[in-house]
Amino acid sequence: MQTKILKAYQINKAVDLLKKGELVALPTETVYGLAADAYNEIAVQKIFIAKGRPLNHPLIVHIDAYEKLEDWTKDVSIHAQKLAEHFWPGPLTIILKKKNDISDLITAGLNTIAIRVPQHPIMLEVINKLGNGIVAPSANFHQKTSPTKPIHVLKTLDGKIAAVFDGEMSSIGIESTIIDMTKDIPAILRYGVITKKMIESVLKLEIECPINHNEKISGNMKDHYQPEKPLFLLSLDQIEMLSKEEVNVAVIHYSKLSRNDNFIYYQMPQDKAQYAQNLYSTLHDIDNTGVEKILVERPPNSTEWNDIIDRLVKASVK
Ligand code: TXA
Ligand code: MG
């Protein structure tokens, strides 16, 4: 199959392809998503095939408005409603009890379902014109680095999907926060730019955070988000020490450091939001170079950086 590149004026073409049960990679504010019509079982199956994704990893359903929640979920608590009203549209995925008639393929047979209203105008327009929910995992091959630009999508999915929308770089740059609202105490299952603190201040109660790796939740697997080259998370001192011995290495850092001509340096912004926006794109850029290793300066040990640390730990060599 030849993967088409859709331009800004071709939103209706994206909708037509989805109506025909094809897969289209679309921009969202977090990362690019691999979209399929959530009501088309065969289209949903195609996602698992194109991504090489195991069937036991459930998908997020993207809807265009809070009011559509009742098409997919039941027993939505007041707390869950509060979060949805406060953070949607935006980078928060809420796990809720699913309605009985929802395909087991979407939810991997669980009795819960992940729902998000994204903020990106193109994604919202496509969902609205399709008139159905859209399932959209990150548009990358299973366990690889998520895409924040169309070119990143083509790297692992070219020839496997009908089209990719030629949109701008994702403004947030890492996947949505996932919160499970089906338990007595809400629990964050995946860190993202919507933090524990932000959620607690809306709910006015304490919530839990991920402790164990849960293989059912693909973003929660030990090995994920992996670039082509082995990645090591190190202190600045360790990096400077290695720079005396090693050659052909890429260094991702945000502090000032002494440079070595054998290394390629990627200076990251100190601002956390800007760091997040650029992280995956930097990892994709490094994949295109001839380096043999990636050394990443360990980000600040503060809760604000939880999402970045989580992704880097999962991307790193254990
Ligand atoms: O920002 C995002 O969330 C992006 C954009 C495209 O919206 N999507 C994304 O999808 O990151 P994906 O499939 O790469 O990650 C979805 C995560 C997986 O870790 C999956 O296991 C989890 O959501 N998930 C889905 N349904 C779930 C459920 N019922 N219970 C627990 N986790 C669930
Ligand atoms: Mg993913």
Coordinates of N, CA, C and O in Angstrom, one line a residue, residues 173-287:
G173 N 4.0 17.2 22.9 CA 5.1 16.4 22.6 C 5.2 15.1 23.4 O 6.0 14.2 23.0
I174 N 4.4 14.9 24.4 CA 4.4 13.5 25.0 C 2.9 13.2 25.3 O 2.0 14.0 25.4
E175 N 2.7 11.8 25.5 CA 1.3 11.3 25.5 C 0.5 11.8 26.7 O 1.1 12.2 27.7
S176 N -0.8 11.7 26.6 CA -1.7 12.2 27.6 C -1.5 11.5 28.9 O -1.0 10.4 29.0
T177 N -1.8 12.3 30.0 CA -1.9 11.6 31.3 C -3.1 10.7 31.3 O -4.1 11.0 30.7
I178 N -2.9 9.5 31.9 CA -4.1 8.6 32.0 C -4.4 8.4 33.5 O -3.6 8.1 34.3
I179 N -5.7 8.7 33.7 CA -6.2 8.5 35.1 C -7.4 7.5 35.2 O -8.3 7.6 34.4
D180 N -7.2 6.6 36.1 CA -8.3 5.5 36.3 C -9.3 6.0 37.3 O -8.9 6.2 38.5
M181 N -10.5 6.3 36.8 CA -11.6 6.8 37.7 C -12.6 5.7 38.1 O -13.7 6.0 38.5
T182 N -12.2 4.5 37.9 CA -13.1 3.4 38.2 C -12.9 2.8 39.6 O -13.6 2.0 40.1
K183 N -11.8 3.3 40.3 CA -11.5 2.7 41.7 C -12.0 3.7 42.7 O -12.3 4.9 42.4
D184 N -12.0 3.3 44.0 CA -12.4 4.2 45.1 C -11.5 5.4 45.1 O -11.9 6.5 45.3
I185 N -10.2 5.1 45.0 CA -9.2 6.2 44.9 C -8.7 6.4 43.5 O -8.1 5.4 43.0
P186 N -8.9 7.5 42.9 CA -8.4 7.7 41.5 C -6.9 7.4 41.4 O -6.2 7.8 42.4
A187 N -6.4 6.8 40.3 CA -5.0 6.5 40.2 C -4.5 7.0 38.8 O -5.1 6.7 37.8
I188 N -3.4 7.6 38.8 CA -2.7 8.0 37.6 C -2.0 6.7 37.1 O -1.2 6.1 37.8
L189 N -2.3 6.3 35.8 CA -1.6 5.1 35.3 C -0.5 5.5 34.4 O 0.4 4.7 34.1
R190 N -0.5 6.7 33.8 CA 0.6 7.2 33.0 C 0.7 8.7 33.2 O -0.2 9.4 33.1
Y191 N 2.0 9.1 33.5 CA 2.2 10.5 33.8 C 2.1 11.3 32.4 O 2.4 10.7 31.4
G192 N 1.7 12.5 32.6 CA 1.7 13.4 31.4 C 1.7 14.8 31.9 O 2.0 15.1 33.1
V193 N 1.4 15.8 31.0 CA 1.6 17.2 31.4 C 0.5 17.6 32.4 O 0.7 18.6 33.1
I194 N -0.6 16.9 32.5 CA -1.5 17.2 33.5 C -1.1 16.4 34.8 O -1.1 15.1 34.7
T195 N -0.6 17.1 35.8 CA 0.1 16.4 36.9 C -0.9 16.0 38.0 O -2.0 16.5 38.1
K196 N -0.3 15.2 38.9 CA -1.1 14.7 40.1 C -1.6 16.0 40.9 O -2.8 16.0 41.2
K197 N -0.7 17.0 41.0 CA -1.1 18.2 41.7 C -2.3 18.9 41.1 O -3.2 19.3 41.8
M198 N -2.3 19.0 39.8 CA -3.4 19.7 39.0 C -4.7 18.9 39.2 O -5.7 19.5 39.4
I199 N -4.6 17.6 39.2 CA -5.8 16.8 39.3 C -6.3 16.9 40.8 O -7.5 17.1 41.0
E200 N -5.4 16.8 41.7 CA -5.8 16.9 43.1 C -6.4 18.2 43.4 O -7.4 18.3 44.2
S201 N -6.0 19.3 42.8 CA -6.5 20.6 43.1 C -8.0 20.7 42.5 O -8.8 21.4 43.1
V202 N -8.2 20.0 41.5 CA -9.6 20.0 40.9 C -10.5 19.1 41.8 O -11.7 19.5 42.1
L203 N -10.0 17.9 42.2 CA -10.9 17.0 42.9 C -10.9 17.3 44.4 O -11.8 16.8 45.1
K204 N -10.0 18.0 44.9 CA -9.8 18.3 46.3 C -9.7 17.0 47.1 O -10.3 16.8 48.1
L205 N -9.0 16.1 46.6 CA -8.6 14.8 47.3 C -7.3 14.3 46.8 O -6.9 14.6 45.7
E206 N -6.7 13.4 47.6 CA -5.4 12.8 47.2 C -5.6 11.6 46.3 O -6.6 10.8 46.5
I207 N -4.8 11.5 45.3 CA -4.9 10.4 44.3 C -3.7 9.6 44.3 O -2.7 10.0 44.9
E208 N -3.7 8.4 43.7 CA -2.5 7.5 43.7 C -1.8 7.6 42.3 O -2.3 8.1 41.4
C209 N -0.5 7.1 42.4 CA 0.3 7.2 41.2 C 0.9 5.8 40.9 O 0.8 4.9 41.7
P210 N 1.4 5.6 39.7 CA 1.8 4.3 39.3 C 2.9 3.7 40.2 O 3.8 4.4 40.5
I211 N 2.8 2.5 40.6 CA 3.8 1.9 41.4 C 4.5 0.7 40.6 O 5.7 0.7 40.4
N212 N 3.6 -0.2 40.1 CA 4.1 -1.4 39.4 C 4.0 -1.3 37.9 O 3.1 -0.5 37.4
H213 N 4.8 -2.0 37.2 CA 4.6 -2.2 35.8 C 3.4 -3.1 35.6 O 3.3 -4.1 36.1
N214 N 2.5 -2.6 34.8 CA 1.3 -3.4 34.5 C 1.4 -3.7 33.0 O 1.1 -2.8 32.2
E215 N 1.6 -4.9 32.6 CA 1.8 -5.3 31.2 C 0.6 -5.0 30.4 O 0.6 -4.9 29.2
K216 N -0.6 -5.0 31.0 CA -1.8 -4.7 30.3 C -1.8 -3.3 29.8 O -2.5 -3.0 28.8
I217 N -1.1 -2.4 30.4 CA -1.1 -1.0 30.0 C 0.2 -0.8 29.3 O 1.2 -0.7 29.9
S218 N 0.1 -0.6 27.9 CA 1.3 -0.7 27.2 C 2.2 0.5 27.5 O 3.4 0.3 27.6
G219 N 1.7 1.6 27.8 CA 2.5 2.8 28.3 C 3.2 2.5 29.6 O 4.1 3.2 30.0
N220 N 2.8 1.4 30.2 CA 3.3 1.1 31.5 C 4.3 -0.1 31.5 O 4.6 -0.7 32.5
M221 N 4.6 -0.5 30.3 CA 5.6 -1.6 30.2 C 7.0 -1.1 30.5 O 7.3 0.1 30.3
K222 N 7.9 -2.0 30.9 CA 9.2 -1.6 31.2 C 10.0 -1.1 30.0 O 10.7 -0.1 30.1
D223 N 9.8 -1.7 28.9 CA 10.5 -1.3 27.6 C 9.5 -0.7 26.7 O 8.6 -1.3 26.1
H224 N 9.7 0.6 26.5 CA 8.7 1.3 25.6 C 9.4 2.6 25.1 O 10.5 2.9 25.5
Y225 N 8.8 3.2 24.1 CA 9.3 4.5 23.6 C 10.8 4.4 23.2 O 11.5 5.4 23.3
Q226 N 11.1 3.3 22.6 CA 12.6 3.1 22.4 C 13.1 3.6 21.1 O 12.6 3.3 20.0
P227 N 14.1 4.4 21.1 CA 14.8 4.9 19.9 C 15.6 3.7 19.3 O 15.8 2.7 20.0
E228 N 16.1 3.9 18.1 CA 16.9 2.8 17.5 C 18.2 2.5 18.2 O 18.7 1.4 18.2
K229 N 18.8 3.6 18.8 CA 20.1 3.4 19.4 C 19.9 3.2 20.9 O 19.0 3.8 21.5
P230 N 20.8 2.5 21.6 CA 20.7 2.3 23.0 C 20.8 3.6 23.8 O 21.7 4.4 23.5
L231 N 19.9 3.8 24.7 CA 19.9 5.1 25.5 C 20.2 4.9 26.9 O 19.7 3.9 27.5
F232 N 21.1 5.7 27.4 CA 21.5 5.6 28.8 C 21.2 6.9 29.6 O 21.6 8.0 29.1
L233 N 20.6 6.7 30.7 CA 20.3 7.9 31.5 C 21.4 8.1 32.6 O 21.6 7.2 33.4
L234 N 22.1 9.2 32.6 CA 23.3 9.4 33.4 C 23.3 10.8 34.0 O 22.7 11.7 33.6
S235 N 24.2 10.9 35.0 CA 24.4 12.2 35.6 C 25.4 13.0 34.7 O 26.1 12.4 33.9
L236 N 25.5 14.3 34.9 CA 26.4 15.1 34.1 C 27.8 14.6 34.3 O 28.6 14.6 33.3
D237 N 28.2 14.3 35.6 CA 29.5 13.8 35.8 C 29.9 12.6 35.1 O 30.9 12.4 34.5
Q238 N 28.9 11.6 35.1 CA 29.1 10.4 34.3 C 29.3 10.7 32.8 O 30.2 10.1 32.2
I239 N 28.5 11.6 32.3 CA 28.6 11.9 30.9 C 30.0 12.5 30.6 O 30.7 12.2 29.6
E240 N 30.4 13.4 31.4 CA 31.7 14.1 31.2 C 32.9 13.1 31.3 O 33.9 13.2 30.6
M241 N 32.7 12.1 32.2 CA 33.8 11.1 32.4 C 33.8 10.2 31.1 O 34.9 10.0 30.5
L242 N 32.7 9.8 30.6 CA 32.6 9.0 29.4 C 33.2 9.7 28.2 O 33.7 9.1 27.3
S243 N 33.0 11.0 28.2 CA 33.4 11.8 27.0 C 34.9 11.7 26.8 O 35.5 12.1 25.8
K244 N 35.7 11.2 27.9 CA 37.1 11.1 27.7 C 37.5 9.7 27.0 O 38.5 9.5 26.5
E245 N 36.5 8.8 27.1 CA 36.8 7.4 26.6 C 36.1 7.1 25.3 O 36.6 6.3 24.5
E246 N 34.9 7.6 25.1 CA 34.0 7.1 24.0 C 34.1 8.0 22.8 O 34.4 9.2 22.9
V247 N 33.7 7.4 21.7 CA 33.5 8.2 20.5 C 32.1 7.9 19.9 O 31.5 6.9 20.3
N248 N 31.6 8.7 19.0 CA 30.4 8.3 18.2 C 29.2 8.2 19.1 O 28.5 7.2 19.1
V249 N 29.0 9.2 20.0 CA 27.9 9.2 20.9 C 27.1 10.5 20.8 O 27.7 11.6 20.5
A250 N 25.8 10.4 21.0 CA 25.0 11.6 21.1 C 24.7 11.9 22.6 O 24.4 11.0 23.3
V251 N 24.7 13.2 22.9 CA 24.4 13.6 24.3 C 23.2 14.5 24.3 O 23.3 15.5 23.6
I252 N 22.2 14.2 25.1 CA 21.1 15.1 25.3 C 21.2 15.7 26.7 O 21.2 15.0 27.6
H253 N 21.4 17.0 26.7 CA 21.6 17.6 28.0 C 20.9 18.9 28.1 O 20.5 19.5 27.1
Y254 N 20.6 19.4 29.4 CA 20.0 20.7 29.5 C 20.9 21.6 30.3 O 20.8 22.8 30.3
S255 N 22.0 21.0 31.0 CA 22.9 21.9 31.7 C 24.1 22.2 30.8 O 24.3 21.6 29.8
K256 N 24.9 23.2 31.3 CA 26.1 23.5 30.5 C 27.1 22.4 30.8 O 27.2 21.9 31.9
L257 N 27.9 21.9 29.8 CA 28.9 20.9 30.1 C 30.1 21.1 29.2 O 30.0 21.8 28.2
S258 N 31.2 20.5 29.5 CA 32.4 20.6 28.7 C 32.3 19.6 27.5 O 31.9 18.5 27.7
R259 N 32.5 20.2 26.3 CA 32.2 19.4 25.1 C 33.4 18.7 24.6 O 34.6 19.1 24.8
N260 N 33.2 17.6 23.8 CA 34.2 16.8 23.2 C 33.9 16.7 21.8 O 32.7 16.4 21.4
D261 N 34.9 16.8 20.9 CA 34.6 16.9 19.4 C 34.1 15.6 18.9 O 33.5 15.5 17.8
N262 N 34.3 14.5 19.6 CA 33.8 13.2 19.1 C 32.3 13.0 19.3 O 31.7 12.0 18.9
F263 N 31.7 13.8 20.1 CA 30.3 13.7 20.4 C 29.4 14.7 19.7 O 29.9 15.7 19.3
I264 N 28.1 14.3 19.5 CA 27.2 15.3 19.0 C 26.3 15.7 20.2 O 25.7 14.8 20.9
Y265 N 26.2 17.0 20.4 CA 25.4 17.5 21.6 C 24.1 18.0 21.2 O 24.0 18.8 20.2
Y266 N 23.1 17.7 21.9 CA 21.7 18.3 21.7 C 21.3 19.0 23.0 O 21.1 18.4 24.0
Q267 N 21.4 20.3 22.9 CA 21.1 21.2 24.0 C 19.6 21.3 24.1 O 18.9 21.8 23.2
M268 N 19.0 20.8 25.3 CA 17.6 20.9 25.5 C 17.2 22.1 26.2 O 18.0 22.6 27.0
P269 N 15.9 22.6 26.1 CA 15.5 23.7 26.9 C 15.4 23.4 28.3 O 15.2 22.2 28.7
Q270 N 15.7 24.3 29.2 CA 15.5 24.1 30.7 C 14.1 24.1 31.1 O 13.7 23.5 32.1
D271 N 13.3 24.8 30.3 CA 11.8 24.8 30.6 C 11.2 23.4 30.3 O 11.4 22.9 29.3
K272 N 10.5 22.9 31.3 CA 10.0 21.6 31.2 C 9.0 21.4 30.0 O 9.1 20.4 29.3
A273 N 8.1 22.3 29.8 CA 7.2 22.2 28.7 C 7.9 22.1 27.4 O 7.6 21.3 26.5
Q274 N 8.9 23.0 27.2 CA 9.7 23.0 26.0 C 10.5 21.8 25.8 O 10.7 21.3 24.7
Y275 N 11.0 21.3 26.9 CA 11.8 20.0 26.9 C 10.9 18.9 26.4 O 11.3 18.2 25.5
A276 N 9.7 18.8 27.0 CA 8.8 17.8 26.6 C 8.4 17.9 25.1 O 8.4 16.9 24.4
Q277 N 8.2 19.1 24.6 CA 7.8 19.2 23.2 C 8.9 18.7 22.3 O 8.6 18.1 21.2
N278 N 10.2 18.9 22.7 CA 11.3 18.5 21.8 C 11.9 17.2 22.0 O 12.7 16.7 21.2
L279 N 11.6 16.5 23.1 CA 12.2 15.2 23.4 C 12.1 14.2 22.3 O 13.2 13.7 21.8
Y280 N 10.9 13.8 21.9 CA 10.8 12.7 21.0 C 11.4 13.1 19.6 O 12.0 12.3 18.9
S281 N 11.2 14.4 19.3 CA 11.8 14.8 18.0 C 13.3 14.7 18.0 O 13.9 14.4 17.0
T282 N 13.9 15.1 19.1 CA 15.4 14.9 19.2 C 15.8 13.5 19.1 O 16.7 13.1 18.4
L283 N 15.0 12.6 19.8 CA 15.4 11.1 19.7 C 15.2 10.6 18.2 O 16.1 9.9 17.7
H284 N 14.2 11.1 17.5 CA 14.1 10.7 16.1 C 15.2 11.3 15.3 O 15.7 10.6 14.4
D285 N 15.6 12.5 15.6 CA 16.7 13.1 14.8 C 18.0 12.3 15.0 O 18.8 12.1 14.1
I286 N 18.2 11.9 16.3 CA 19.4 11.1 16.6 C 19.4 9.8 15.8 O 20.5 9.3 15.4
D287 N 18.2 9.2 15.7 CA 18.1 7.9 14.9 C 18.7 8.0 13.5 O 19.2 7.1 12.9

